[in-house]
């Protein structure tokens, strides 16, 4: 017998395609009803959402693209519920891999409840002795991105000078800690003095600076890297990347994880110092953690023990309630978050 229920369901909806920086008025909080019925013949899940991740890449999906060939960056439709990575509890399941009461992480809706018909890419949460919100951050996509980007692309070795931009974000704060585990000298940059203090006092960075202070990025890089940079973990792009290229050492490595400074520009900034790739024999490579989902179990086993031993830390900035989701998302492009920005929808 079908035990379907009709439930009240708040939803965060994209009102219009976003132009420039996202605004709270680009989103709408709607109240609706949702059925817990799972269509016969499907292998779907009906879930209650607990935590949602504010990930910078989502901005791409809020613009109209002529081509949607890359599913990760396919445009949202105005009037549709925002979709992103999150943590949820299974209420009903038609998939043998998931049971009622399981906790999962993966793609879900920005709403109280979601019917997920495609369960590919969902992960059942094995360890619940750590905060469930961690699976929207350190044990989810940001953690895997930091792990893959640093270990697979950076070829870092003891004594290397490592620079991490946007170092207080969900990915950057982990890259810095991974680099310290390898015996590197690690410097991070962030957008406020509060974040700089966090990097040095809690997250173990050897040095850090506010790249917005003094309006002299070239001078700041020269001051903090008198012997140059061996590894650059790129999260910002634009002028930051252009200036860093001049300070890279011979045979330096650049892992390109994100370019948050460019996501809201109609005309992206040009890069003028690309000849450094030749003259300095640099290797620069972009990547997406979505190509490395098979590495999730490996990363989980690596990270969970370090977290339990308090050898790997993670700073979160949690906004409570879907009514604050739009403000939280907008804030990441203005540097308002300290740590990984997460939305708490429910505690269970």
PDB file of N, CA and C in Angstrom, residues 205-267:
ATOM      1  N   UNK A 205      48.557  28.099   8.617  1.00  0.00           N
ATOM      2  CA  UNK A 205      49.325  28.723   7.539  1.00  0.00           C
ATOM      3  C   UNK A 205      50.545  29.434   8.128  1.00  0.00           C
ATOM      4  N   UNK A 206      51.661  29.376   7.421  1.00  0.00           N
ATOM      5  CA  UNK A 206      52.871  30.058   7.887  1.00  0.00           C
ATOM      6  C   UNK A 206      52.731  31.562   7.800  1.00  0.00           C
ATOM      7  N   UNK A 207      51.975  32.027   6.807  1.00  0.00           N
ATOM      8  CA  UNK A 207      51.770  33.463   6.639  1.00  0.00           C
ATOM      9  C   UNK A 207      50.486  33.660   5.833  1.00  0.00           C
ATOM     10  N   UNK A 208      49.950  34.849   5.880  1.00  0.00           N
ATOM     11  CA  UNK A 208      48.737  35.170   5.131  1.00  0.00           C
ATOM     12  C   UNK A 208      48.640  36.679   5.006  1.00  0.00           C
ATOM     13  N   UNK A 209      47.903  37.131   3.992  1.00  0.00           N
ATOM     14  CA  UNK A 209      47.730  38.578   3.805  1.00  0.00           C
ATOM     15  C   UNK A 209      46.371  38.880   3.212  1.00  0.00           C
ATOM     16  N   UNK A 210      45.924  40.101   3.468  1.00  0.00           N
ATOM     17  CA  UNK A 210      44.667  40.624   2.933  1.00  0.00           C
ATOM     18  C   UNK A 210      44.967  41.242   1.572  1.00  0.00           C
ATOM     19  N   UNK A 211      44.528  40.563   0.507  1.00  0.00           N
ATOM     20  CA  UNK A 211      44.890  41.027  -0.838  1.00  0.00           C
ATOM     21  C   UNK A 211      44.146  42.290  -1.251  1.00  0.00           C
ATOM     22  N   UNK A 212      43.137  42.668  -0.472  1.00  0.00           N
ATOM     23  CA  UNK A 212      42.400  43.890  -0.783  1.00  0.00           C
ATOM     24  C   UNK A 212      42.968  45.107  -0.062  1.00  0.00           C
ATOM     25  N   UNK A 213      43.917  44.877   0.814  1.00  0.00           N
ATOM     26  CA  UNK A 213      44.476  45.972   1.609  1.00  0.00           C
ATOM     27  C   UNK A 213      45.606  46.667   0.854  1.00  0.00           C
ATOM     28  N   UNK A 214      45.497  47.967   0.712  1.00  0.00           N
ATOM     29  CA  UNK A 214      46.560  48.749   0.108  1.00  0.00           C
ATOM     30  C   UNK A 214      46.541  48.820  -1.402  1.00  0.00           C
ATOM     31  N   UNK A 215      45.703  48.024  -2.019  1.00  0.00           N
ATOM     32  CA  UNK A 215      45.556  48.081  -3.481  1.00  0.00           C
ATOM     33  C   UNK A 215      46.887  47.883  -4.209  1.00  0.00           C
ATOM     34  N   UNK A 216      47.765  47.036  -3.644  1.00  0.00           N
ATOM     35  CA  UNK A 216      49.068  46.780  -4.266  1.00  0.00           C
ATOM     36  C   UNK A 216      49.346  45.285  -4.209  1.00  0.00           C
ATOM     37  N   UNK A 217      48.661  44.529  -5.048  1.00  0.00           N
ATOM     38  CA  UNK A 217      48.814  43.078  -5.055  1.00  0.00           C
ATOM     39  C   UNK A 217      50.224  42.676  -5.439  1.00  0.00           C
ATOM     40  N   UNK A 218      50.794  43.343  -6.439  1.00  0.00           N
ATOM     41  CA  UNK A 218      52.153  43.016  -6.867  1.00  0.00           C
ATOM     42  C   UNK A 218      53.140  43.190  -5.722  1.00  0.00           C
ATOM     43  N   UNK A 219      52.984  44.285  -4.964  1.00  0.00           N
ATOM     44  CA  UNK A 219      53.861  44.527  -3.821  1.00  0.00           C
ATOM     45  C   UNK A 219      53.682  43.492  -2.732  1.00  0.00           C
ATOM     46  N   UNK A 220      52.428  43.080  -2.483  1.00  0.00           N
ATOM     47  CA  UNK A 220      52.153  42.070  -1.461  1.00  0.00           C
ATOM     48  C   UNK A 220      52.783  40.732  -1.839  1.00  0.00           C
ATOM     49  N   UNK A 221      52.686  40.360  -3.112  1.00  0.00           N
ATOM     50  CA  UNK A 221      53.281  39.098  -3.558  1.00  0.00           C
ATOM     51  C   UNK A 221      54.806  39.141  -3.442  1.00  0.00           C
ATOM     52  N   UNK A 222      55.388  40.252  -3.802  1.00  0.00           N
ATOM     53  CA  UNK A 222      56.835  40.391  -3.697  1.00  0.00           C
ATOM     54  C   UNK A 222      57.298  40.299  -2.252  1.00  0.00           C
ATOM     55  N   UNK A 223      56.507  40.901  -1.359  1.00  0.00           N
ATOM     56  CA  UNK A 223      56.862  40.904   0.056  1.00  0.00           C
ATOM     57  C   UNK A 223      56.737  39.520   0.688  1.00  0.00           C
ATOM     58  N   UNK A 224      55.676  38.799   0.331  1.00  0.00           N
ATOM     59  CA  UNK A 224      55.410  37.510   0.982  1.00  0.00           C
ATOM     60  C   UNK A 224      56.100  36.336   0.304  1.00  0.00           C
ATOM     61  N   UNK A 225      56.604  36.554  -0.912  1.00  0.00           N
ATOM     62  CA  UNK A 225      57.289  35.472  -1.625  1.00  0.00           C
ATOM     63  C   UNK A 225      58.637  35.958  -2.160  1.00  0.00           C
ATOM     64  N   UNK A 226      59.559  36.316  -1.268  1.00  0.00           N
ATOM     65  CA  UNK A 226      60.858  36.837  -1.722  1.00  0.00           C
ATOM     66  C   UNK A 226      61.656  35.822  -2.546  1.00  0.00           C
ATOM     67  N   UNK A 227      61.374  34.524  -2.355  1.00  0.00           N
ATOM     68  CA  UNK A 227      62.079  33.479  -3.107  1.00  0.00           C
ATOM     69  C   UNK A 227      61.178  32.849  -4.168  1.00  0.00           C
ATOM     70  N   UNK A 228      60.043  33.477  -4.462  1.00  0.00           N
ATOM     71  CA  UNK A 228      59.152  32.968  -5.494  1.00  0.00           C
ATOM     72  C   UNK A 228      58.182  31.903  -5.000  1.00  0.00           C
ATOM     73  N   UNK A 229      57.356  31.414  -5.925  1.00  0.00           N
ATOM     74  CA  UNK A 229      56.292  30.454  -5.621  1.00  0.00           C
ATOM     75  C   UNK A 229      56.537  29.168  -6.420  1.00  0.00           C
ATOM     76  N   UNK A 230      56.514  28.044  -5.727  1.00  0.00           N
ATOM     77  CA  UNK A 230      56.665  26.750  -6.413  1.00  0.00           C
ATOM     78  C   UNK A 230      55.319  26.172  -6.835  1.00  0.00           C
ATOM     79  N   UNK A 231      54.324  26.345  -5.982  1.00  0.00           N
ATOM     80  CA  UNK A 231      52.987  25.796  -6.245  1.00  0.00           C
ATOM     81  C   UNK A 231      51.947  26.867  -5.961  1.00  0.00           C
ATOM     82  N   UNK A 232      51.070  27.075  -6.928  1.00  0.00           N
ATOM     83  CA  UNK A 232      49.963  28.011  -6.731  1.00  0.00           C
ATOM     84  C   UNK A 232      48.643  27.265  -6.892  1.00  0.00           C
ATOM     85  N   UNK A 233      47.813  27.305  -5.874  1.00  0.00           N
ATOM     86  CA  UNK A 233      46.468  26.724  -5.946  1.00  0.00           C
ATOM     87  C   UNK A 233      45.495  27.855  -6.209  1.00  0.00           C
ATOM     88  N   UNK A 234      44.951  27.868  -7.416  1.00  0.00           N
ATOM     89  CA  UNK A 234      44.185  28.998  -7.935  1.00  0.00           C
ATOM     90  C   UNK A 234      42.692  28.866  -7.659  1.00  0.00           C
ATOM     91  N   UNK A 235      42.148  29.849  -6.942  1.00  0.00           N
ATOM     92  CA  UNK A 235      40.717  29.909  -6.669  1.00  0.00           C
ATOM     93  C   UNK A 235      40.091  31.239  -7.098  1.00  0.00           C
ATOM     94  N   UNK A 236      40.902  32.178  -7.576  1.00  0.00           N
ATOM     95  CA  UNK A 236      40.427  33.557  -7.786  1.00  0.00           C
ATOM     96  C   UNK A 236      40.420  33.972  -9.247  1.00  0.00           C
ATOM     97  N   UNK A 237      41.535  33.779  -9.967  1.00  0.00           N
ATOM     98  CA  UNK A 237      41.611  34.151 -11.379  1.00  0.00           C
ATOM     99  C   UNK A 237      41.842  35.644 -11.580  1.00  0.00           C
ATOM    100  N   UNK A 238      41.709  36.087 -12.854  1.00  0.00           N
ATOM    101  CA  UNK A 238      41.823  37.495 -13.186  1.00  0.00           C
ATOM    102  C   UNK A 238      43.169  38.088 -12.843  1.00  0.00           C
ATOM    103  N   UNK A 239      43.140  39.270 -12.235  1.00  0.00           N
ATOM    104  CA  UNK A 239      44.361  39.988 -11.892  1.00  0.00           C
ATOM    105  C   UNK A 239      45.254  39.198 -10.953  1.00  0.00           C
ATOM    106  N   UNK A 240      44.638  38.402 -10.062  1.00  0.00           N
ATOM    107  CA  UNK A 240      45.429  37.580  -9.137  1.00  0.00           C
ATOM    108  C   UNK A 240      46.304  36.609  -9.911  1.00  0.00           C
ATOM    109  N   UNK A 241      45.721  35.878 -10.842  1.00  0.00           N
ATOM    110  CA  UNK A 241      46.491  34.932 -11.638  1.00  0.00           C
ATOM    111  C   UNK A 241      47.554  35.646 -12.464  1.00  0.00           C
ATOM    112  N   UNK A 242      47.185  36.757 -13.050  1.00  0.00           N
ATOM    113  CA  UNK A 242      48.118  37.502 -13.895  1.00  0.00           C
ATOM    114  C   UNK A 242      49.366  37.911 -13.123  1.00  0.00           C
ATOM    115  N   UNK A 243      49.178  38.405 -11.896  1.00  0.00           N
ATOM    116  CA  UNK A 243      50.307  38.848 -11.078  1.00  0.00           C
ATOM    117  C   UNK A 243      51.109  37.658 -10.545  1.00  0.00           C
ATOM    118  N   UNK A 244      50.431  36.579 -10.177  1.00  0.00           N
ATOM    119  CA  UNK A 244      51.127  35.407  -9.625  1.00  0.00           C
ATOM    120  C   UNK A 244      52.068  34.805 -10.650  1.00  0.00           C
ATOM    121  N   UNK A 245      51.679  34.791 -11.917  1.00  0.00           N
ATOM    122  CA  UNK A 245      52.525  34.213 -12.965  1.00  0.00           C
ATOM    123  C   UNK A 245      53.939  34.811 -12.948  1.00  0.00           C
ATOM    124  N   UNK A 246      54.029  36.096 -12.639  1.00  0.00           N
ATOM    125  CA  UNK A 246      55.327  36.773 -12.617  1.00  0.00           C
ATOM    126  C   UNK A 246      56.201  36.327 -11.443  1.00  0.00           C
ATOM    127  N   UNK A 247      55.573  35.745 -10.427  1.00  0.00           N
ATOM    128  CA  UNK A 247      56.305  35.351  -9.222  1.00  0.00           C
ATOM    129  C   UNK A 247      56.528  33.848  -9.131  1.00  0.00           C
ATOM    130  N   UNK A 248      56.080  33.095 -10.129  1.00  0.00           N
ATOM    131  CA  UNK A 248      56.285  31.657 -10.110  1.00  0.00           C
ATOM    132  C   UNK A 248      57.759  31.320 -10.347  1.00  0.00           C
ATOM    133  N   UNK A 249      58.210  30.278  -9.695  1.00  0.00           N
ATOM    134  CA  UNK A 249      59.574  29.788  -9.899  1.00  0.00           C
ATOM    135  C   UNK A 249      59.636  28.873 -11.120  1.00  0.00           C
ATOM    136  N   UNK A 250      60.839  28.625 -11.571  1.00  0.00           N
ATOM    137  CA  UNK A 250      61.065  27.719 -12.690  1.00  0.00           C
ATOM    138  C   UNK A 250      60.459  26.350 -12.365  1.00  0.00           C
ATOM    139  N   UNK A 251      59.750  25.800 -13.334  1.00  0.00           N
ATOM    140  CA  UNK A 251      59.082  24.504 -13.212  1.00  0.00           C
ATOM    141  C   UNK A 251      57.975  24.507 -12.148  1.00  0.00           C
ATOM    142  N   UNK A 252      57.374  25.657 -11.900  1.00  0.00           N
ATOM    143  CA  UNK A 252      56.279  25.753 -10.949  1.00  0.00           C
ATOM    144  C   UNK A 252      55.011  25.078 -11.462  1.00  0.00           C
ATOM    145  N   UNK A 253      54.096  24.759 -10.526  1.00  0.00           N
ATOM    146  CA  UNK A 253      52.841  24.091 -10.867  1.00  0.00           C
ATOM    147  C   UNK A 253      51.665  24.932 -10.388  1.00  0.00           C
ATOM    148  N   UNK A 254      50.659  25.027 -11.236  1.00  0.00           N
ATOM    149  CA  UNK A 254      49.449  25.793 -10.911  1.00  0.00           C
ATOM    150  C   UNK A 254      48.243  24.884 -11.102  1.00  0.00           C
ATOM    151  N   UNK A 255      47.494  24.638 -10.029  1.00  0.00           N
ATOM    152  CA  UNK A 255      46.247  23.878 -10.091  1.00  0.00           C
ATOM    153  C   UNK A 255      45.090  24.867 -10.092  1.00  0.00           C
ATOM    154  N   UNK A 256      44.270  24.817 -11.130  1.00  0.00           N
ATOM    155  CA  UNK A 256      43.169  25.778 -11.272  1.00  0.00           C
ATOM    156  C   UNK A 256      41.867  25.130 -10.820  1.00  0.00           C
ATOM    157  N   UNK A 257      41.438  25.498  -9.610  1.00  0.00           N
ATOM    158  CA  UNK A 257      40.230  24.944  -9.008  1.00  0.00           C
ATOM    159  C   UNK A 257      39.024  25.846  -9.248  1.00  0.00           C
ATOM    160  N   UNK A 258      39.240  27.155  -9.260  1.00  0.00           N
ATOM    161  CA  UNK A 258      38.144  28.100  -9.448  1.00  0.00           C
ATOM    162  C   UNK A 258      38.673  29.468  -9.808  1.00  0.00           C
ATOM    163  N   UNK A 259      37.745  30.336 -10.222  1.00  0.00           N
ATOM    164  CA  UNK A 259      38.104  31.718 -10.573  1.00  0.00           C
ATOM    165  C   UNK A 259      36.965  32.636 -10.141  1.00  0.00           C
ATOM    166  N   UNK A 260      36.744  32.715  -8.852  1.00  0.00           N
ATOM    167  CA  UNK A 260      35.557  33.382  -8.340  1.00  0.00           C
ATOM    168  C   UNK A 260      35.482  34.865  -8.727  1.00  0.00           C
ATOM    169  N   UNK A 261      36.624  35.478  -8.994  1.00  0.00           N
ATOM    170  CA  UNK A 261      36.605  36.902  -9.370  1.00  0.00           C
ATOM    171  C   UNK A 261      35.992  37.126 -10.745  1.00  0.00           C
ATOM    172  N   UNK A 262      35.828  36.069 -11.534  1.00  0.00           N
ATOM    173  CA  UNK A 262      35.381  36.199 -12.922  1.00  0.00           C
ATOM    174  C   UNK A 262      33.925  35.799 -13.141  1.00  0.00           C
ATOM    175  N   UNK A 263      33.312  35.166 -12.174  1.00  0.00           N
ATOM    176  CA  UNK A 263      32.006  34.558 -12.414  1.00  0.00           C
ATOM    177  C   UNK A 263      30.893  35.565 -12.677  1.00  0.00           C
ATOM    178  N   UNK A 264      31.053  36.781 -12.193  1.00  0.00           N
ATOM    179  CA  UNK A 264      29.976  37.760 -12.320  1.00  0.00           C
ATOM    180  C   UNK A 264      30.261  38.839 -13.359  1.00  0.00           C
ATOM    181  N   UNK A 265      31.313  38.657 -14.138  1.00  0.00           N
ATOM    182  CA  UNK A 265      31.700  39.651 -15.133  1.00  0.00           C
ATOM    183  C   UNK A 265      31.128  39.309 -16.503  1.00  0.00           C
ATOM    184  N   UNK A 266      30.588  40.322 -17.200  1.00  0.00           N
ATOM    185  CA  UNK A 266      30.131  40.101 -18.574  1.00  0.00           C
ATOM    186  C   UNK A 266      31.315  39.847 -19.491  1.00  0.00           C
ATOM    187  N   UNK A 267      32.418  40.547 -19.241  1.00  0.00           N
ATOM    188  CA  UNK A 267      33.631  40.387 -20.025  1.00  0.00           C
ATOM    189  C   UNK A 267      34.755  40.014 -19.070  1.00  0.00           C
TER     190      UNK A 267
END
